mmCIF file of C-alpha atoms in Angstrom:
data_model
loop_
_atom_site.group_PDB
_atom_site.id
_atom_site.type_symbol
_atom_site.label_atom_id
_atom_site.label_comp_id
_atom_site.label_asym_id
_atom_site.label_seq_id
_atom_site.Cartn_x
_atom_site.Cartn_y
_atom_site.Cartn_z
ATOM 1 C CA ASP A 1 67.570 -45.665 -182.179
ATOM 2 C CA ILE A 2 70.217 -48.195 -183.295
ATOM 3 C CA VAL A 3 73.666 -47.756 -180.843
ATOM 4 C CA MET A 4 76.513 -48.303 -183.033
ATOM 5 C CA THR A 5 79.705 -49.186 -180.466
ATOM 6 C CA GLN A 6 83.205 -49.533 -181.893
ATOM 7 C CA SER A 7 86.251 -50.967 -180.012
ATOM 8 C CA PRO A 8 88.834 -50.210 -179.367
ATOM 9 C CA ASP A 9 88.808 -46.162 -179.355
ATOM 10 C CA SER A 10 92.200 -46.122 -180.447
ATOM 11 C CA LEU A 11 94.645 -48.254 -182.118
ATOM 12 C CA SER A 12 98.488 -47.796 -182.582
ATOM 13 C CA VAL A 13 100.081 -49.877 -184.983
ATOM 14 C CA SER A 14 103.498 -50.115 -187.115
ATOM 15 C CA VAL A 15 103.777 -49.503 -190.973
ATOM 16 C CA GLY A 16 103.157 -52.868 -192.326
ATOM 17 C CA ASP A 17 101.084 -54.361 -189.852
ATOM 18 C CA ARG A 18 97.366 -55.572 -190.083
ATOM 19 C CA ALA A 19 94.307 -53.531 -187.875
ATOM 20 C CA THR A 20 91.234 -54.588 -187.295
ATOM 21 C CA ILE A 21 88.335 -52.953 -185.864
ATOM 22 C CA SER A 22 85.126 -53.934 -184.619
ATOM 23 C CA CYS A 23 81.989 -52.393 -184.897
ATOM 24 C CA LYS A 24 78.834 -53.795 -182.923
ATOM 25 C CA SER A 25 75.378 -52.713 -183.540
ATOM 26 C CA SER A 26 72.342 -52.933 -180.835
ATOM 27 C CA GLN A 27 70.205 -54.147 -183.498
ATOM 28 C CA SER A 28 70.707 -56.681 -186.757
ATOM 29 C CA LEU A 29 71.509 -54.526 -189.984
ATOM 30 C CA TYR A 30 70.509 -57.661 -191.948
ATOM 31 C CA LYS A 31 67.175 -57.130 -194.463
ATOM 32 C CA SER A 32 65.281 -59.383 -196.202
ATOM 33 C CA ASN A 33 67.149 -58.530 -199.435
ATOM 34 C CA LYS A 34 70.602 -60.284 -197.684
ATOM 35 C CA LYS A 35 72.692 -56.861 -197.779
ATOM 36 C CA ASN A 36 73.734 -55.591 -194.124
ATOM 37 C CA TYR A 37 73.135 -51.896 -194.488
ATOM 38 C CA LEU A 38 76.367 -51.000 -192.561
ATOM 39 C CA ALA A 39 79.435 -48.516 -193.904
ATOM 40 C CA TRP A 40 82.724 -47.793 -193.187
ATOM 41 C CA TYR A 41 83.983 -44.091 -193.396
ATOM 42 C CA GLN A 42 88.012 -43.038 -193.255
ATOM 43 C CA LEU A 43 88.117 -39.148 -191.532
ATOM 44 C CA LYS A 44 90.971 -37.288 -191.959
ATOM 45 C CA SER A 45 91.431 -34.029 -190.340
ATOM 46 C CA GLY A 46 90.979 -31.053 -193.138
ATOM 47 C CA GLN A 47 88.853 -33.433 -195.540
ATOM 48 C CA PRO A 48 85.800 -34.411 -196.714
ATOM 49 C CA PRO A 49 84.568 -38.070 -195.049
ATOM 50 C CA LYS A 50 85.007 -40.932 -197.130
ATOM 51 C CA LEU A 51 83.124 -43.673 -197.997
ATOM 52 C CA LEU A 52 85.375 -47.286 -197.502
ATOM 53 C CA VAL A 53 82.886 -49.930 -197.394
ATOM 54 C CA SER A 54 79.497 -50.242 -198.201
ATOM 55 C CA TRP A 55 76.977 -53.279 -197.767
ATOM 56 C CA ALA A 56 79.721 -54.429 -195.214
ATOM 57 C CA SER A 57 81.733 -55.792 -197.297
ATOM 58 C CA VAL A 58 81.903 -54.063 -200.578
ATOM 59 C CA ARG A 59 85.296 -51.610 -200.876
ATOM 60 C CA GLU A 60 84.298 -48.047 -202.980
ATOM 61 C CA SER A 61 85.867 -47.838 -206.221
ATOM 62 C CA GLY A 62 89.482 -46.724 -205.458
ATOM 63 C CA VAL A 63 90.099 -47.967 -202.416
ATOM 64 C CA PRO A 64 92.957 -49.929 -201.846
ATOM 65 C CA ASP A 65 92.741 -53.512 -201.398
ATOM 66 C CA ARG A 66 94.435 -53.270 -198.288
ATOM 67 C CA PHE A 67 91.062 -52.121 -196.938
ATOM 68 C CA SER A 68 88.186 -54.841 -196.202
ATOM 69 C CA GLY A 69 84.953 -55.460 -194.119
ATOM 70 C CA SER A 70 83.162 -57.960 -193.056
ATOM 71 C CA GLY A 71 80.755 -59.943 -190.439
ATOM 72 C CA SER A 72 76.884 -59.887 -190.859
ATOM 73 C CA ARG A 73 73.856 -59.111 -188.642
ATOM 74 C CA THR A 74 75.497 -57.072 -185.344
ATOM 75 C CA GLU A 75 79.008 -57.476 -185.518
ATOM 76 C CA PHE A 76 81.183 -56.007 -188.062
ATOM 77 C CA THR A 77 84.708 -55.583 -188.963
ATOM 78 C CA LEU A 78 87.124 -53.948 -190.802
ATOM 79 C CA THR A 79 90.722 -54.749 -191.458
ATOM 80 C CA ILE A 80 93.441 -52.912 -192.825
ATOM 81 C CA THR A 81 96.674 -54.886 -193.808
ATOM 82 C CA ASN A 82 99.754 -54.040 -194.987
ATOM 83 C CA LEU A 83 99.857 -50.405 -193.050
ATOM 84 C CA GLN A 84 100.928 -47.093 -194.528
ATOM 85 C CA ALA A 85 101.764 -43.940 -192.894
ATOM 86 C CA GLU A 86 98.640 -42.193 -195.032
ATOM 87 C CA ASP A 87 95.838 -44.499 -193.387
ATOM 88 C CA VAL A 88 96.303 -42.224 -190.440
ATOM 89 C CA ALA A 89 92.765 -41.177 -189.509
ATOM 90 C CA VAL A 90 89.704 -42.036 -188.010
ATOM 91 C CA TYR A 91 87.473 -44.896 -188.853
ATOM 92 C CA SER A 92 84.301 -44.576 -188.643
ATOM 93 C CA CYS A 93 81.345 -47.384 -188.989
ATOM 94 C CA GLN A 94 77.488 -45.927 -189.829
ATOM 95 C CA GLN A 95 74.201 -47.894 -189.970
ATOM 96 C CA TYR A 96 71.681 -46.894 -192.910
ATOM 97 C CA TYR A 97 69.165 -49.488 -192.110
ATOM 98 C CA GLU A 98 66.749 -47.383 -190.853
ATOM 99 C CA ILE A 99 66.429 -43.114 -190.005
ATOM 100 C CA PRO A 100 67.913 -41.974 -187.698
ATOM 101 C CA TYR A 101 71.233 -43.084 -189.633
ATOM 102 C CA THR A 102 73.741 -43.283 -186.368
ATOM 103 C CA PHE A 103 77.320 -43.331 -186.594
ATOM 104 C CA GLY A 104 79.933 -45.534 -183.897
ATOM 105 C CA GLN A 105 82.056 -43.294 -181.962
ATOM 106 C CA GLY A 106 85.236 -43.308 -184.105
ATOM 107 C CA THR A 107 88.149 -45.305 -183.897
ATOM 108 C CA LYS A 108 91.615 -43.244 -184.444
ATOM 109 C CA LEU A 109 94.445 -45.307 -185.992
ATOM 110 C CA GLU A 110 97.745 -43.642 -185.239
ATOM 111 C CA ILE A 111 101.081 -45.548 -186.505
ATOM 112 C CA GLU B 1 83.287 -34.181 -210.940
ATOM 113 C CA MET B 2 80.536 -35.067 -207.936
ATOM 114 C CA GLN B 3 81.100 -31.776 -205.581
ATOM 115 C CA LEU B 4 79.296 -30.706 -203.058
ATOM 116 C CA VAL B 5 79.785 -26.928 -201.323
ATOM 117 C CA GLU B 6 78.779 -26.279 -197.852
ATOM 118 C CA SER B 7 78.823 -22.159 -196.675
ATOM 119 C CA GLY B 8 76.963 -20.440 -194.122
ATOM 120 C CA GLY B 9 78.926 -21.308 -191.050
ATOM 121 C CA GLY B 10 80.160 -18.680 -188.609
ATOM 122 C CA LEU B 11 80.113 -17.390 -184.662
ATOM 123 C CA VAL B 12 77.216 -16.812 -183.393
ATOM 124 C CA GLN B 13 75.636 -16.304 -180.130
ATOM 125 C CA PRO B 14 73.647 -18.737 -178.089
ATOM 126 C CA GLY B 15 70.043 -18.202 -179.166
ATOM 127 C CA GLY B 16 70.734 -17.045 -182.885
ATOM 128 C CA PHE B 17 70.602 -18.384 -186.087
ATOM 129 C CA LEU B 18 72.390 -19.514 -188.840
ATOM 130 C CA LYS B 19 71.548 -20.564 -192.530
ATOM 131 C CA LEU B 20 73.556 -23.184 -193.704
ATOM 132 C CA SER B 21 73.715 -23.756 -197.701
ATOM 133 C CA CYS B 22 75.363 -26.744 -199.732
ATOM 134 C CA ALA B 23 75.498 -26.176 -203.522
ATOM 135 C CA ALA B 24 76.026 -29.466 -205.516
ATOM 136 C CA SER B 25 76.981 -30.386 -209.101
ATOM 137 C CA GLY B 26 78.504 -33.082 -211.036
ATOM 138 C CA PHE B 27 75.440 -35.212 -210.648
ATOM 139 C CA THR B 28 71.323 -35.514 -210.729
ATOM 140 C CA PHE B 29 70.562 -33.615 -208.064
ATOM 141 C CA THR B 30 66.841 -34.309 -208.052
ATOM 142 C CA GLY B 31 67.430 -37.987 -208.037
ATOM 143 C CA CYS B 32 69.309 -37.731 -204.114
ATOM 144 C CA TRP B 33 68.400 -38.019 -200.786
ATOM 145 C CA MET B 34 70.595 -35.464 -199.057
ATOM 146 C CA ASN B 35 71.790 -35.525 -195.710
ATOM 147 C CA TRP B 36 73.491 -32.701 -192.776
ATOM 148 C CA VAL B 37 76.249 -34.659 -190.671
ATOM 149 C CA ARG B 38 77.748 -32.796 -187.962
ATOM 150 C CA GLN B 39 80.811 -33.394 -186.403
ATOM 151 C CA ALA B 40 81.314 -31.405 -183.033
ATOM 152 C CA PRO B 41 85.204 -31.042 -181.610
ATOM 153 C CA GLY B 42 86.389 -33.924 -180.630
ATOM 154 C CA LYS B 43 83.673 -35.912 -181.239
ATOM 155 C CA GLY B 44 82.147 -38.552 -183.470
ATOM 156 C CA LEU B 45 80.089 -37.808 -186.388
ATOM 157 C CA GLU B 46 76.393 -37.143 -185.680
ATOM 158 C CA TRP B 47 73.403 -37.607 -188.360
ATOM 159 C CA VAL B 48 71.272 -34.222 -188.133
ATOM 160 C CA ALA B 49 68.975 -33.958 -191.138
ATOM 161 C CA SER B 50 67.656 -35.909 -194.298
ATOM 162 C CA ILE B 51 65.513 -34.410 -197.272
ATOM 163 C CA GLU B 52 63.718 -36.368 -200.002
ATOM 164 C CA GLU B 53 64.498 -36.101 -203.399
ATOM 165 C CA ASP B 54 61.108 -33.409 -204.153
ATOM 166 C CA GLY B 55 61.921 -31.943 -200.696
ATOM 167 C CA SER B 56 58.342 -33.279 -199.817
ATOM 168 C CA ALA B 57 59.723 -35.390 -196.645
ATOM 169 C CA ASN B 58 62.367 -34.884 -194.698
ATOM 170 C CA PHE B 59 63.533 -36.175 -191.069
ATOM 171 C CA LEU B 60 65.783 -34.292 -188.244
ATOM 172 C CA VAL B 61 67.447 -36.121 -185.306
ATOM 173 C CA ASP B 62 65.182 -35.334 -181.814
ATOM 174 C CA SER B 63 68.115 -33.014 -180.513
ATOM 175 C CA VAL B 64 67.161 -30.211 -183.256
ATOM 176 C CA LYS B 65 63.819 -30.940 -183.877
ATOM 177 C CA GLY B 66 61.877 -27.816 -183.426
ATOM 178 C CA ARG B 67 64.946 -25.571 -183.535
ATOM 179 C CA PHE B 68 66.173 -26.930 -187.107
ATOM 180 C CA THR B 69 64.637 -27.113 -190.555
ATOM 181 C CA VAL B 70 66.157 -28.762 -193.560
ATOM 182 C CA THR B 71 64.964 -27.699 -197.011
ATOM 183 C CA ARG B 72 66.430 -27.785 -201.049
ATOM 184 C CA ASP B 73 65.879 -26.048 -204.291
ATOM 185 C CA ASN B 74 66.187 -28.188 -206.897
ATOM 186 C CA ALA B 75 66.212 -25.388 -209.606
ATOM 187 C CA GLN B 76 69.469 -24.159 -207.228
ATOM 188 C CA LYS B 77 70.798 -28.051 -206.931
ATOM 189 C CA SER B 78 70.915 -26.788 -203.249
ATOM 190 C CA ILE B 79 69.768 -27.583 -199.818
ATOM 191 C CA TYR B 80 70.056 -25.745 -196.753
ATOM 192 C CA LEU B 81 69.918 -25.997 -192.844
ATOM 193 C CA HIS B 82 67.919 -23.450 -190.859
ATOM 194 C CA LEU B 83 69.253 -23.333 -187.481
ATOM 195 C CA TYR B 84 67.213 -21.531 -184.781
ATOM 196 C CA SER B 85 67.879 -21.098 -180.861
ATOM 197 C CA LEU B 86 71.135 -22.361 -181.125
ATOM 198 C CA ARG B 87 72.910 -23.918 -177.918
ATOM 199 C CA ALA B 88 76.529 -24.365 -177.297
ATOM 200 C CA ASP B 89 76.390 -27.612 -177.775
ATOM 201 C CA ASP B 90 75.858 -27.603 -181.554
ATOM 202 C CA THR B 91 79.087 -26.186 -182.132
ATOM 203 C CA ALA B 92 80.652 -28.871 -184.770
ATOM 204 C CA VAL B 93 81.194 -28.925 -188.436
ATOM 205 C CA TYR B 94 78.348 -29.453 -190.352
ATOM 206 C CA TYR B 95 78.986 -31.803 -193.615
ATOM 207 C CA CYS B 96 76.226 -31.960 -196.200
ATOM 208 C CA ALA B 97 76.328 -35.694 -197.744
ATOM 209 C CA LYS B 98 74.414 -37.339 -200.782
ATOM 210 C CA ASN B 99 72.954 -41.007 -200.418
ATOM 211 C CA SER B 100 74.528 -43.178 -202.664
ATOM 212 C CA GLY B 101 71.436 -44.899 -203.949
ATOM 213 C CA GLN B 102 68.859 -43.530 -206.809
ATOM 214 C CA SER B 103 65.987 -42.130 -204.697
ATOM 215 C CA ASP B 104 66.793 -44.298 -201.849
ATOM 216 C CA ARG B 105 67.537 -43.073 -198.494
ATOM 217 C CA TYR B 106 68.825 -46.465 -197.404
ATOM 218 C CA SER B 107 71.689 -46.299 -198.808
ATOM 219 C CA PRO B 108 75.455 -44.955 -197.331
ATOM 220 C CA PHE B 109 76.743 -41.440 -197.766
ATOM 221 C CA ASP B 110 79.310 -41.649 -201.150
ATOM 222 C CA HIS B 111 80.137 -37.797 -201.348
ATOM 223 C CA TRP B 112 80.612 -35.328 -198.716
ATOM 224 C CA GLY B 113 81.603 -31.552 -198.639
ATOM 225 C CA ARG B 114 84.632 -30.200 -197.081
ATOM 226 C CA GLY B 115 82.351 -28.719 -194.140
ATOM 227 C CA THR B 116 80.958 -25.343 -192.433
ATOM 228 C CA LEU B 117 81.795 -24.581 -189.071
ATOM 229 C CA VAL B 118 79.534 -23.414 -186.713
ATOM 230 C CA SER B 119 80.639 -22.169 -183.040
ATOM 231 C CA VAL B 120 77.924 -20.886 -180.765
ATOM 232 C CA SER B 121 79.380 -18.802 -178.260
ATOM 233 C CA SER B 122 78.842 -15.551 -176.219
#
């Protein structure tokens, strides 16, 4: 199984700051179609998980452009600029390169 | 509007059984792989099961193989998770989620339900 490891486990930032969350996979998530099979989700208490970024860097419709994803193969990053109070959440990466799908342990963002 | 609504959770004793349901609406259900994902208290997300569009293929995480089964009824636009021989470590919120790709299991989960809580305790 592909192991997904996020860092840090938690992050305390201020409104207006920039947050960077890392996600590393135990094997490459890059396929011959030149896509990285990596997604980022936002988890808020009492709400369904929300897909923020797919294919490592494609922001979903309606997601603010302060959220951006980058990286390739085994190392990926979610960057949130100009942090807002409503960004308090847990952020989780997921590989969909193969089944079993696996998630990172989550990064708790606090403001 | 796409919607996924889970039901069937509750408190059950170790060794017991539950059947979870997920009702879908607002999208072409028959074109999508569907999934169950759980989140135990204080833990991260864990994929549990996936089922193909026509139900002909399905996959389960190793920890539930032999205890859980996943099925779907396309006429009812629903998927189900049958949980047998429940253990304390199965306690979690169980979410239903759809793959974004048409007939493509190698795609992210673009819509999720709000989840249903399963508590296993004596």
